[in-house]
Amino acid sequence: MTVRRLGRREIGAANDVLCASFAAYPVMRYVLAECTARDGLRRLVELFTAGRWMREHPILGRYDAANRLLGVITLTPPGELAALAALTELGDRTWSALGEAARRRYDAVKAAWTTTAASGDRWHVNMLGVLPAHRGRGHGEALLEAAGAAAGAAGLDLTTEDEGNLAFYRRCGFEVVAHGVVDGQLFTWTLVSKP
């Protein structure tokens, strides 16, 4: 088993893993609640990962001995994010396809993340996904360890909207620093890696 940084030729495979991993995730269900676009989840995942690819931020993959991609983690280093015209255009196309209601729900999620954001200059884990058939075998932990190594002394922060994930992140050395409500259906927790 190995963890390595993914290149542009692996964008499709990484997005496949994340779509499979996040198909039932609370944020996706919430944002896409009334969306009729057949490829809604794919479009949303592609939008979420595009900023990482376009800015050349680290995206790491966990591979098995047969070189199959089993898990993916996307990271954002600390600092300001430069505006990218191509990302803005992709966002416009995505929200046009998904609908205004989906965009409003996503804006509500972003607002909750803003109010619960961790202080400090940590690297942010945007998405961590392992193929459902391969969960519980240490792949998520290996990806978090590699992300922690990339972040170095700065450490990591992340959010989860699935309360069931809290025990996993605590086992991996994270602590909850904030909790927020998007609405009565969706909650978010912010966690940081312990020094």
Coordinates of N, CA and C in Angstrom, one line a residue, residues 1 6 14 34-35 53 83 90 94 117 157 160:
M1 N 0.8 -1.2 0.0 CA 0.0 0.0 0.0 C 0.9 1.2 0.0
L6 N -1.2 12.9 -6.4 CA -1.8 12.6 -7.7 C -1.5 13.7 -8.7
A14 N -9.7 10.2 -9.3 CA -9.8 10.8 -8.0 C -11.3 11.2 -7.8
E34 N -33.2 18.8 -4.1 CA -34.2 18.9 -5.1 C -33.6 19.0 -6.5
C35 N -32.4 18.7 -6.6 CA -31.7 18.8 -7.9 C -32.1 17.6 -8.8
W53 N -7.0 21.3 -7.9 CA -6.2 21.0 -9.1 C -5.7 22.2 -9.8
A83 N -8.1 34.3 -6.9 CA -9.3 34.1 -7.8 C -8.8 33.6 -9.1
L90 N -16.3 27.6 -14.2 CA -16.8 26.3 -13.8 C -17.9 26.4 -12.8
T94 N -21.7 25.0 -13.2 CA -22.2 24.0 -12.2 C -23.5 24.4 -11.6
A117 N -15.0 28.3 11.6 CA -13.6 28.1 11.1 C -12.6 28.1 12.2
D157 N -6.6 21.2 9.8 CA -8.0 21.4 10.3 C -9.0 20.8 9.2
T160 N -16.5 18.2 9.4 CA -17.4 17.0 9.1 C -18.8 17.4 9.4

